Amino acid sequence: MRPCLLVVALALAACAPTAPPMTPTPVEVAPAEVAAPTLARVVPADAWLFAELRDVPGLFRRWAGSDDLAAALGAAMAAEIGISPRDASRFMASIEAVGLMASGPLDDPELALVLGMSQTVAAEQILRESLFEPAPHRAYVLSDATLELLELEASPVIAVEAGMVVLGTNDAVAGIRGLAAGPSLATQASFRAAWAGPPSLLTALFDVGAKLREGPETRPLAARFFATGEPLWLRFDLEPVAQLRLGAELAGPAVPRDLFGPARKLALASRLPSETIAYLAYDSSFARSGDEMMRLLESLGGDELREELGELDVASRAVAGLSLGEVVDALGDEGVIGAMMPTTSHGRGDLIDGSALVWVQELATTPVAQRAVEALFGAMDGLVSKDVVRREGGYDMALEVSGRHVTLAVRRQPGIFVLVAGPPAMVERGLAAVLRGDRQLASHAAHERTRAALDPARVVQWLDTTRALDLVQRERPDIVQSLQRLSRFGEGEAGGAFALAWADTPRGTQVGLQVLDLTTMGLVGAVGIHGVRQYLARSKLAEAEATLRLIGEAGMRGSGVTPRCASSLPVPAEIPQGHRYMPAPSDFAAGGPREGWPCLDVALATPIRFRYRFTAGGPYLGPARGLPDPGPRGFEVAAEGDLDADGVTSLMTMVATPSPVTGRLELDPEIYEADELE
């Protein structure tokens, strides 16, 4: 493990200016200018990014369950850079708060890390003994030998002041040490708004509007969404439950206003069955009419959304005799969509086959709402058959989905509409919980604890983290240990939630996001990272797809009932493993007028991640891996890769085969894949 101090130093060195090390004069640190102690008192007012982590000793104790973490980090630091373990441990134990600031241009910022210290003796001792050498006025820079070793042109500066250690670029550190010449960030109204209320463990602000207004390309975006110039802010706390809050003020011509009434504590989800593992609850009460909401969505969504809404409107009029806007007017205050999963299962198949979906929607008490429900149920009454059965208060439909027998049940009660889809047994349990008013989820302690901690919101997504971890254990056991470690920050069994809220203000629209439970953040992060990795891997396939089509079209030129060109040699000779290969001109020179790459007139000149080959008549790569066989009169274009360098290769092919009508070759537009993300 690299020590925190050294890692940050080396990271900042890459963006340090090339000016010689500064020689600042010591100044008296300005007194605190906000009620709560904060490192912002030593940050210049022109900083556009500032984040502060407080109570570092308490965080260490909470993470490790004791005071041993600071000692362990100190020991690792000492071993890494060859200093006294005693000094290193004293240094780690003396860190009380950590601040990060950025100022200057967005594309070349001045960065600084500020450590609030209970004492700085150990820090100075470490700096004297390590890779840094003294500079004037209690400042330190990397030695020339270290700069040369790390191939850096300039060094970050470390300065020691009373009660703090500052590390950063020359200008950033000079700005902090020379703060007596100007106001601090703590005097700014934007800072005071973000830091209002009880101190948080982690607080941050980012003046996104100001930075967007700096660039001509991004200035229109700032005008459309950030006209008031208020910064984004973030707060993270562990008490009374682990939670993250994000907030922003949006204002401008692209920000709709007057859409909703006051935010509410969404409560309909408490009616869901106990098997619910996750749900999405939403506020469906609008301050505008349904037709106005549809016009707004069309204006914001563009042609594609306008077309989709038009199709839904046609379907709504055909089924219920109501416009889509009138259907929106029929909605009540809130709705919720929940996912049910069996609490006991023997494998992934049981979970999939046993899962059900529950939708509960409150209805408005208006003639339009009554007409909408009557029209829907009247249409279903005309579908009664052996697969559509009348039930008390609604209908059951028998469906087959991907080989599964599924029941879709719809019911109505005064002021409420219910739809449940899934295996018959789960459908019955879902209906019973909602229609009888058992409020089964209301007896779920973790759910109610989470719901009580949520602020009023427009949208809430809840997840039963205990059961979700069990599912992840089956699919991704490698990440469960890390996720369970996060639960040390929780307060016993917890359910996690995301809550999104927005409210109109005289200046703009306040938008807020609240996240409860660190395990939920970890689960979502793990899924997100997995998704990003999949996306990045999939994006690399674009090269292969484009190249296959290029070679396939080249193979078709001049071909009749058989390929015009004979097979080529593969390029490169070996499959690239996790890297890109830069082709040489000689790679595509092998062959002749009727053979290989010269015949195809293909020569790639940019780096490639796959090995490509053109095969006429065989032997082909695809059939052995379940892909199409072009036959003796066809051809195959193949791309082989090893994107993750694990020795398992991917294969993508395009094929041309004789037409059964004309006998002439036809290129199949489909790209066939085997283990394509390998």
XYZ file of C-alpha atoms in Angstrom:
678
model
C 0.000 0.000 0.000
C 1.430 3.365 -0.948
C 1.131 6.074 1.696
C -1.518 8.678 1.166
C 0.977 11.538 1.298
C 3.310 10.132 -1.336
C 0.525 9.061 -3.696
C -1.013 12.518 -3.711
C 2.394 14.120 -4.133
C 3.237 12.070 -7.176
C -0.219 12.554 -8.675
C -0.048 16.303 -8.315
C 3.479 16.378 -9.683
C 2.196 15.502 -13.125
C 0.188 18.723 -13.328
C 2.571 20.999 -11.420
C 3.697 24.127 -13.281
C 7.220 24.335 -14.612
C 8.095 27.466 -12.670
C 10.856 27.143 -10.049
C 9.792 26.351 -6.484
C 8.189 29.304 -4.772
C 9.749 31.114 -1.849
C 6.709 32.390 0.055
C 6.845 34.505 3.167
C 5.059 33.111 6.217
C 1.692 34.714 6.933
C -0.749 34.413 9.746
C -3.628 32.085 8.900
C -6.941 33.925 8.789
C -9.359 33.115 11.608
C -12.344 30.877 11.012
C -15.145 32.761 9.296
C -17.957 30.267 9.713
C -19.470 28.952 12.889
C -18.206 25.388 12.449
C -14.420 24.847 12.149
C -13.531 24.117 8.537
C -10.446 24.053 6.335
C -12.290 26.393 3.960
C -10.987 29.259 6.084
C -7.560 28.740 4.463
C -8.840 28.198 0.895
C -8.906 31.210 -1.462
C -12.323 32.483 -2.479
C -11.690 31.782 -6.174
C -11.611 27.999 -5.627
C -14.280 26.343 -7.767
C -13.929 22.903 -6.176
C -13.550 22.186 -2.480
C -14.129 18.961 -0.558
C -13.536 18.423 3.150
C -13.364 15.144 5.072
C -13.703 15.679 8.808
C -13.177 13.511 11.894
C -10.553 11.312 10.237
C -9.657 9.573 13.557
C -13.301 8.626 14.061
C -13.481 7.326 10.512
C -10.381 5.181 11.092
C -11.922 3.730 14.245
C -15.210 3.005 12.555
C -13.587 1.309 9.576
C -11.155 -0.859 11.550
C -13.149 -1.234 14.746
C -10.187 0.157 16.722
C -7.341 2.679 16.543
C -5.154 0.148 14.739
C -5.850 1.449 11.223
C -3.792 4.622 11.667
C -0.913 2.528 13.008
C -1.209 0.052 10.137
C -1.224 2.851 7.552
C 1.765 4.421 9.269
C 3.687 1.140 9.192
C 2.947 0.693 5.496
C 4.022 4.268 4.841
C 7.279 3.756 6.744
C 8.110 0.585 4.831
C 7.323 2.238 1.490
C 9.537 5.309 1.760
C 12.054 4.187 4.379
C 11.228 6.410 7.341
C 10.735 5.880 11.054
C 7.623 3.768 11.783
C 7.107 5.836 14.930
C 7.046 9.112 12.987
C 4.816 7.636 10.302
C 2.271 6.366 12.844
C 2.319 9.699 14.695
C 1.732 11.473 11.391
C -1.279 9.326 10.458
C -2.734 9.608 13.957
C -2.432 13.411 13.915
C -4.545 13.913 10.759
C -7.872 15.402 11.828
C -9.304 16.600 8.517
C -8.494 16.473 4.808
C -9.399 19.147 2.268
C -9.015 19.161 -1.521
C -9.286 22.364 -3.570
C -9.020 23.374 -7.213
C -8.793 26.803 -8.790
C -7.809 28.226 -12.146
C -8.809 26.816 -15.557
C -10.824 23.612 -15.681
C -8.450 22.002 -18.180
C -5.275 22.941 -16.233
C -6.293 23.443 -12.603
C -4.198 24.481 -9.640
C -4.685 21.719 -7.067
C -3.904 21.533 -3.379
C -4.430 19.024 -0.595
C -4.775 20.467 2.908
C -4.294 18.242 5.953
C -5.655 19.596 9.206
C -3.255 18.312 11.886
C -3.358 18.092 15.664
C 0.430 18.554 15.496
C 2.926 18.885 12.645
C 6.162 17.687 14.271
C 5.911 14.187 12.799
C 5.054 15.607 9.368
C 8.186 17.759 9.283
C 10.332 14.872 10.494
C 8.957 12.630 7.717
C 9.564 15.275 5.061
C 13.166 15.697 6.122
C 13.783 11.938 6.021
C 11.972 11.045 2.787
C 12.157 11.934 -0.889
C 11.607 15.625 -0.221
C 14.233 18.253 0.512
C 13.825 21.541 2.379
C 12.970 24.810 0.618
C 12.721 28.240 2.249
C 10.043 29.067 4.780
C 9.125 25.569 5.973
C 8.402 24.278 2.480
C 9.610 21.057 0.861
C 10.025 19.900 -2.730
C 11.037 16.644 -4.358
C 14.787 16.316 -4.738
C 16.334 16.734 -8.200
C 17.292 13.064 -8.198
C 13.714 12.061 -7.480
C 12.375 14.372 -10.196
C 14.758 12.797 -12.686
C 13.847 9.304 -11.514
C 10.130 10.022 -11.914
C 10.666 11.889 -15.204
C 8.955 14.995 -13.820
C 9.786 18.526 -14.934
C 8.521 20.253 -11.811
C 7.826 19.313 -8.245
C 4.755 19.689 -6.082
C 5.336 21.806 -3.014
C 4.644 20.763 0.551
C 4.290 23.586 3.070
C 3.910 23.264 6.823
C 1.875 25.849 8.705
C 0.455 25.975 12.199
C -2.014 23.128 12.376
C -1.844 22.082 8.750
C 0.221 20.569 5.964
C -0.446 21.812 2.424
C 0.585 19.910 -0.699
C 0.006 21.097 -4.241
C 1.141 23.109 -7.211
C 3.202 26.244 -6.614
C 0.371 28.695 -7.249
C -2.193 26.743 -5.233
C 0.046 26.472 -2.181
C 1.064 30.114 -2.525
C -2.601 31.091 -2.618
C -3.304 29.225 0.605
C -0.221 30.559 2.402
C -0.904 34.093 1.216
C -4.564 34.166 2.159
C -4.185 37.330 4.212
C -4.235 39.197 0.894
C -7.806 38.207 0.062
C -11.065 36.621 1.279
C -11.364 32.916 1.978
C -13.883 30.486 0.548
C -15.558 30.380 3.964
C -16.756 33.972 3.457
C -18.677 33.146 0.265
C -22.461 32.774 0.261
C -22.277 29.630 -1.884
C -20.009 27.984 0.656
C -22.211 28.951 3.576
C -25.254 27.478 1.828
C -23.508 24.158 1.153
C -22.101 23.941 4.688
C -25.293 25.034 6.451
C -26.583 22.844 9.251
C -24.750 20.348 11.443
C -21.215 19.424 10.310
C -21.079 16.468 7.913
C -18.350 13.870 7.699
C -17.724 14.833 4.061
C -18.886 18.030 2.390
C -18.029 19.293 -1.079
C -19.031 21.942 -3.585
C -18.353 22.355 -7.299
C -19.114 25.636 -9.050
C -20.110 23.917 -12.278
C -21.926 26.904 -13.766
C -18.901 29.183 -13.458
C -16.612 26.670 -15.127
C -19.088 25.987 -17.944
C -19.359 29.720 -18.613
C -15.593 29.942 -19.168
C -15.556 27.954 -22.414
C -17.281 29.072 -25.622
C -18.352 25.472 -26.321
C -19.951 24.987 -22.891
C -21.286 28.520 -22.343
C -24.676 27.747 -23.995
C -25.088 24.745 -21.677
C -24.499 26.984 -18.656
C -27.071 29.477 -19.923
C -29.677 26.743 -20.456
C -29.304 24.948 -17.126
C -27.132 26.942 -14.671
C -28.253 30.537 -15.116
C -28.183 31.348 -11.387
C -24.603 30.149 -10.957
C -25.276 28.220 -7.755
C -22.741 25.387 -7.207
C -23.409 21.692 -6.862
C -22.972 20.441 -3.318
C -22.476 17.082 -1.642
C -22.818 15.925 1.965
C -21.998 12.486 3.334
C -22.825 11.343 6.869
C -22.795 8.152 8.909
C -25.306 9.231 11.549
C -28.087 8.361 12.128
C -27.628 6.153 9.049
C -25.021 6.191 6.305
C -26.290 8.585 3.674
C -25.133 10.732 0.786
C -26.892 13.911 -0.327
C -26.316 15.797 -3.571
C -27.933 19.098 -4.436
C -28.024 21.612 -7.268
C -30.022 24.590 -8.428
C -31.035 24.465 -12.075
C -32.300 27.528 -13.876
C -32.624 28.580 -17.491
C -34.847 28.192 -20.543
C -34.293 24.412 -20.684
C -35.444 23.852 -17.078
C -39.220 23.306 -16.801
C -41.038 24.964 -13.894
C -44.310 24.475 -12.044
C -44.607 20.749 -12.717
C -45.354 19.464 -9.231
C -46.748 20.454 -5.905
C -44.773 20.093 -2.658
C -42.649 16.935 -2.298
C -44.173 14.247 -0.107
C -43.202 11.232 1.958
C -44.143 8.447 -0.460
C -46.035 5.768 1.467
C -47.785 3.496 -1.049
C -44.856 1.030 -1.087
C -45.716 -0.093 2.441
C -48.617 -2.066 0.909
C -46.275 -4.292 -1.114
C -45.775 -7.974 -0.171
C -42.967 -9.118 2.114
C -41.242 -10.890 -0.808
C -40.462 -7.502 -2.372
C -36.707 -7.149 -2.866
C -36.770 -3.757 -4.611
C -39.206 -1.116 -5.747
C -39.497 2.209 -7.522
C -42.003 4.617 -5.985
C -42.939 7.850 -7.729
C -45.027 10.973 -7.264
C -47.658 11.066 -10.026
C -49.434 14.256 -8.993
C -48.787 17.022 -11.505
C -49.432 20.739 -11.216
C -50.077 20.889 -14.970
C -52.716 19.085 -17.000
C -51.913 15.829 -18.749
C -51.998 17.476 -22.186
C -49.537 20.140 -21.002
C -47.227 17.436 -19.632
C -47.313 15.589 -22.948
C -46.426 18.765 -24.861
C -43.584 19.426 -22.447
C -42.197 15.907 -22.870
C -42.385 16.242 -26.644
C -40.490 19.536 -26.563
C -37.771 18.110 -24.307
C -37.465 14.683 -25.918
C -37.184 15.506 -29.597
C -38.570 13.715 -32.633
C -38.038 10.147 -31.401
C -39.922 10.656 -28.136
C -42.599 12.642 -29.955
C -43.155 9.696 -32.285
C -43.345 7.202 -29.399
C -45.799 9.368 -27.483
C -47.889 9.692 -30.626
C -48.085 5.914 -30.976
C -49.105 5.570 -27.314
C -51.746 8.242 -27.792
C -53.221 6.368 -30.766
C -53.284 3.119 -28.757
C -54.880 4.848 -25.767
C -57.628 6.335 -27.902
C -58.248 2.973 -29.576
C -58.494 1.018 -26.304
C -59.988 3.516 -23.868
C -61.292 6.352 -26.022
C -59.032 8.728 -24.080
C -56.010 10.749 -25.115
C -52.699 10.024 -23.429
C -53.005 13.341 -21.623
C -56.382 12.286 -20.201
C -54.834 9.023 -18.979
C -52.195 11.078 -17.133
C -54.999 13.161 -15.610
C -56.497 9.922 -14.263
C -53.426 9.175 -12.143
C -53.605 9.798 -8.423
C -50.937 11.088 -6.063
C -48.418 8.238 -6.293
C -47.569 4.826 -7.695
C -45.045 2.077 -7.043
C -43.531 -0.777 -9.074
C -42.031 -3.608 -7.033
C -40.029 -6.758 -7.770
C -40.956 -9.887 -5.805
C -38.501 -12.746 -5.394
C -38.890 -15.945 -3.393
C -37.224 -15.701 0.003
C -35.911 -19.268 -0.336
C -34.489 -20.688 -3.548
C -32.095 -23.367 -4.705
C -30.482 -21.593 -7.609
C -30.666 -18.921 -10.240
C -33.421 -20.732 -12.118
C -35.670 -20.699 -9.061
C -35.164 -16.970 -8.692
C -35.979 -16.236 -12.325
C -38.953 -18.598 -12.519
C -40.294 -17.493 -9.137
C -40.051 -13.730 -9.615
C -43.038 -11.445 -10.050
C -43.769 -7.794 -10.775
C -46.261 -5.682 -8.810
C -47.603 -2.309 -9.940
C -49.860 -0.303 -7.644
C -51.216 3.049 -8.846
C -53.465 5.458 -7.007
C -56.260 6.903 -9.164
C -57.693 10.382 -9.171
C -61.287 10.801 -7.960
C -62.410 12.502 -11.159
C -64.823 11.572 -13.958
C -61.849 11.223 -16.324
C -60.216 8.674 -14.027
C -63.445 6.702 -13.750
C -63.856 6.728 -17.543
C -60.278 5.489 -18.011
C -60.738 2.544 -15.652
C -64.128 1.631 -17.067
C -62.742 1.750 -20.619
C -59.780 -0.469 -19.723
C -61.850 -3.074 -17.943
C -64.515 -2.888 -20.627
C -61.895 -3.691 -23.252
C -60.695 -6.657 -21.197
C -64.247 -7.879 -20.803
C -64.362 -8.286 -24.567
C -61.275 -10.539 -24.403
C -62.751 -13.108 -22.019
C -61.798 -16.608 -23.166
C -60.051 -19.667 -21.812
C -56.935 -17.491 -21.351
C -58.718 -14.431 -19.932
C -60.804 -15.156 -16.836
C -63.022 -12.788 -14.859
C -62.169 -12.469 -11.182
C -63.664 -10.414 -8.394
C -62.616 -6.863 -9.138
C -60.722 -7.683 -12.316
C -59.267 -10.302 -14.644
C -56.532 -12.945 -14.888
C -54.708 -13.578 -18.158
C -52.671 -16.730 -18.838
C -49.536 -16.033 -20.882
C -46.415 -17.871 -21.971
C -43.242 -15.778 -21.864
C -39.912 -17.337 -22.913
C -41.253 -20.779 -22.107
C -42.588 -19.723 -18.683
C -46.257 -19.908 -17.747
C -47.141 -16.485 -16.385
C -50.322 -15.038 -14.934
C -51.090 -11.362 -15.454
C -53.707 -10.169 -12.994
C -55.379 -6.746 -12.940
C -57.635 -5.569 -10.112
C -59.316 -2.382 -9.058
C -60.503 -1.051 -5.750
C -61.863 2.399 -4.974
C -59.044 4.804 -5.787
C -56.470 2.163 -6.694
C -55.357 0.037 -9.660
C -53.219 -3.110 -9.221
C -51.332 -5.224 -11.761
C -49.309 -8.317 -10.799
C -47.437 -10.521 -13.287
C -45.538 -13.715 -12.541
C -45.993 -17.330 -11.453
C -49.556 -17.982 -10.243
C -48.570 -18.568 -6.610
C -46.569 -15.337 -6.413
C -49.367 -13.430 -8.142
C -51.831 -14.594 -5.499
C -49.492 -13.519 -2.691
C -48.938 -10.140 -4.288
C -52.645 -9.504 -4.777
C -53.472 -10.600 -1.251
C -50.908 -8.269 0.294
C -52.026 -5.220 -1.675
C -55.797 -5.717 -1.801
C -56.299 -6.876 1.779
C -54.195 -4.011 3.052
C -51.872 -6.303 5.010
C -49.076 -3.706 4.634
C -46.540 -6.543 4.732
C -43.584 -4.364 3.765
C -44.569 -1.948 6.514
C -43.576 -4.672 9.004
C -40.121 -4.971 7.394
C -37.930 -3.249 10.004
C -35.137 -2.317 7.608
C -37.597 -0.864 5.120
C -39.389 1.277 7.666
C -36.105 2.471 9.170
C -34.938 3.520 5.728
C -38.244 5.162 4.814
C -38.204 7.170 8.034
C -34.723 8.505 7.205
C -35.682 9.638 3.705
C -36.458 13.249 2.935
C -39.673 14.086 1.058
C -39.046 13.059 -2.540
C -40.506 12.701 -6.024
C -38.926 9.329 -6.766
C -37.638 6.660 -4.360
C -35.823 3.468 -5.276
C -35.469 0.975 -2.416
C -33.375 -2.178 -2.229
C -33.311 -4.935 0.394
C -29.520 -5.028 0.710
C -29.417 -8.194 2.808
C -31.166 -10.250 0.142
C -29.392 -8.410 -2.661
C -26.008 -9.372 -1.197
C -27.133 -12.989 -1.196
C -27.956 -12.725 -4.898
C -24.633 -11.060 -5.646
C -22.866 -13.827 -3.723
C -24.232 -16.316 -6.252
C -23.353 -14.272 -9.331
C -20.297 -12.244 -8.255
C -18.766 -13.779 -5.105
C -15.544 -11.867 -5.758
C -17.062 -8.526 -4.756
C -19.212 -9.594 -1.801
C -16.428 -9.404 0.791
C -15.732 -5.775 -0.087
C -19.430 -4.941 0.012
C -19.876 -6.618 3.382
C -16.992 -4.560 4.735
C -19.027 -1.462 3.950
C -21.754 -2.720 6.279
C -19.510 -1.843 9.229
C -20.643 1.712 8.665
C -24.316 0.761 8.896
C -26.553 0.499 11.911
C -27.398 -3.201 11.893
C -29.578 -4.664 9.144
C -30.357 -1.962 6.633
C -32.264 -1.394 3.471
C -30.767 1.019 1.007
C -32.556 3.672 -0.999
C -32.116 6.395 -3.579
C -34.441 9.384 -3.371
C -34.728 12.123 -5.988
C -36.468 15.390 -5.191
C -36.959 18.724 -6.896
C -38.843 21.850 -5.968
C -39.486 25.227 -7.556
C -37.838 28.274 -5.986
C -38.069 31.956 -6.953
C -34.686 31.629 -8.715
C -34.854 28.177 -10.253
C -35.431 24.512 -9.469
C -33.714 22.844 -6.531
C -32.733 19.254 -7.344
C -31.572 16.824 -4.682
C -30.423 13.205 -4.534
C -30.287 11.237 -1.296
C -28.634 7.822 -0.999
C -28.999 5.701 2.133
C -26.733 2.806 3.174
C -23.161 2.312 2.007
C -23.835 -1.264 0.950
C -26.402 0.012 -1.523
C -23.858 2.446 -2.906
C -21.394 -0.416 -3.224
C -23.920 -2.681 -4.915
C -24.914 -0.024 -7.396
C -21.265 0.869 -7.903
C -20.343 -2.764 -8.524
C -23.165 -3.167 -11.010
C -22.220 0.149 -12.579
C -18.548 -0.762 -12.863
C -19.500 -4.104 -14.375
C -21.780 -2.303 -16.809
C -19.099 0.225 -17.723
C -16.620 -2.569 -18.307
C -19.141 -4.314 -20.521
C -19.776 -1.075 -22.375
C -16.061 -0.397 -22.862
C -15.497 -3.952 -24.059
C -18.479 -3.674 -26.383
C -17.203 -0.346 -27.737
C -13.964 -2.053 -28.768
C -15.995 -4.378 -30.968
C -16.899 -1.425 -33.191
C -13.452 -1.683 -34.754
C -14.009 -5.339 -35.644
C -17.505 -4.727 -36.994
C -16.374 -1.892 -39.271
C -13.327 -3.818 -40.502
C -15.315 -6.986 -41.176
C -17.758 -5.025 -43.329
C -14.864 -3.355 -45.160
C -13.216 -6.695 -45.973
C -16.553 -8.376 -46.740
C -17.497 -5.724 -49.285
C -13.999 -5.963 -50.787
C -14.444 -9.727 -51.126
C -17.696 -9.231 -53.023
C -16.230 -6.899 -55.646
C -15.883 -8.831 -58.883
C -17.129 -12.103 -57.371
C -19.686 -14.192 -59.190
C -20.655 -17.737 -58.294
C -17.308 -18.108 -56.476
C -15.021 -15.631 -54.695
C -12.772 -13.585 -56.959
C -9.903 -13.589 -54.416
C -8.189 -16.567 -52.811
C -7.556 -16.684 -49.062
C -5.292 -14.209 -47.261
C -2.733 -14.606 -44.516
C -3.912 -13.459 -41.077
C -2.862 -9.980 -39.879
C -1.231 -9.844 -37.423
C 0.352 -13.270 -37.216
C -0.547 -13.539 -33.512
C -3.785 -12.468 -31.857
C -3.221 -9.205 -29.891
C -3.612 -9.850 -26.162
C -5.128 -6.849 -24.439
C -3.284 -4.328 -26.610
C -3.444 -2.761 -30.054
C -1.201 -3.806 -32.934
C 0.136 -1.227 -35.380
C 0.112 -2.843 -38.847
C 3.148 -2.449 -41.078
C 2.735 -1.960 -44.860
C 4.345 -5.366 -45.394
C 1.537 -7.074 -43.438
C -0.883 -6.490 -46.306
C 1.597 -7.066 -49.141
C 1.403 -10.879 -49.096
C -0.575 -12.250 -52.062
C -1.152 -11.138 -55.633
C -3.731 -9.983 -58.192
C -5.971 -12.996 -57.451
C -4.915 -13.788 -53.894
C -4.923 -12.278 -50.432
C -4.841 -8.646 -49.411
C -3.531 -7.185 -52.705
C -6.468 -8.781 -54.522
C -8.882 -7.417 -51.920
C -7.169 -4.014 -52.049
C -7.316 -3.783 -48.242
C -4.456 -2.347 -46.164
C -5.212 -1.161 -42.620
C -3.093 1.766 -41.425
C -4.403 2.329 -37.888
C -3.839 0.303 -34.674
C -6.054 -2.797 -34.399
C -7.155 -4.995 -31.477
C -8.108 -8.029 -33.593
C -6.460 -10.440 -36.011
C -8.187 -10.408 -39.402
C -8.294 -12.977 -42.181
C -10.182 -13.637 -45.399
C -10.863 -17.311 -46.213
C -12.314 -18.521 -49.520
C -13.605 -22.099 -49.745
C -12.306 -23.087 -46.299
C -11.105 -24.189 -43.860
C -13.180 -21.732 -41.841
C -12.888 -20.640 -38.196
C -16.580 -20.136 -37.468
C -18.119 -23.625 -37.755
C -15.961 -25.062 -34.961
C -17.421 -22.421 -32.623
C -21.025 -22.689 -33.712
C -20.968 -19.966 -36.346
C -22.185 -20.347 -39.973
C -20.283 -22.454 -42.516
C -20.131 -20.657 -45.914
C -19.479 -23.928 -47.776
C -16.914 -24.690 -50.504
C -18.125 -21.887 -52.820
C -18.373 -19.147 -50.197
C -16.030 -17.049 -48.114
C -15.601 -16.001 -44.484
C -14.157 -12.809 -43.026
C -13.004 -13.368 -39.444
C -11.807 -11.187 -36.552
C -10.146 -12.882 -33.579
C -9.367 -11.017 -30.367
C -8.321 -11.396 -26.752
C -9.452 -8.094 -25.252
C -8.912 -9.115 -21.627
C -5.641 -10.981 -22.320
C -6.795 -14.131 -20.535
C -5.916 -16.526 -23.359
C -9.563 -17.118 -24.297
C -10.264 -15.636 -27.710
C -13.307 -14.001 -29.228
C -14.451 -14.614 -32.781
C -16.601 -12.498 -35.071
C -17.384 -13.451 -38.669
C -19.202 -12.337 -41.796
C -20.000 -14.875 -44.493
C -20.927 -14.915 -48.163
C -22.813 -17.890 -49.602
C -24.328 -18.737 -53.002
C -27.892 -17.549 -53.516
C -30.330 -20.490 -53.790
C -32.055 -18.579 -56.632
C -29.253 -17.159 -58.786
C -26.264 -19.148 -57.569
C -24.263 -15.943 -57.220
C -22.529 -15.024 -53.966
C -24.499 -12.908 -51.518
C -22.961 -11.240 -48.446
C -24.917 -11.893 -45.261
C -25.212 -8.504 -43.464
C -25.262 -10.250 -40.065
C -22.102 -10.289 -37.935
C -21.880 -13.563 -36.036
C -20.189 -13.649 -32.646
C -18.671 -16.228 -30.296
C -17.366 -15.123 -26.868
C -17.249 -11.619 -28.299
C -16.256 -9.901 -25.028
C -13.245 -12.138 -24.391
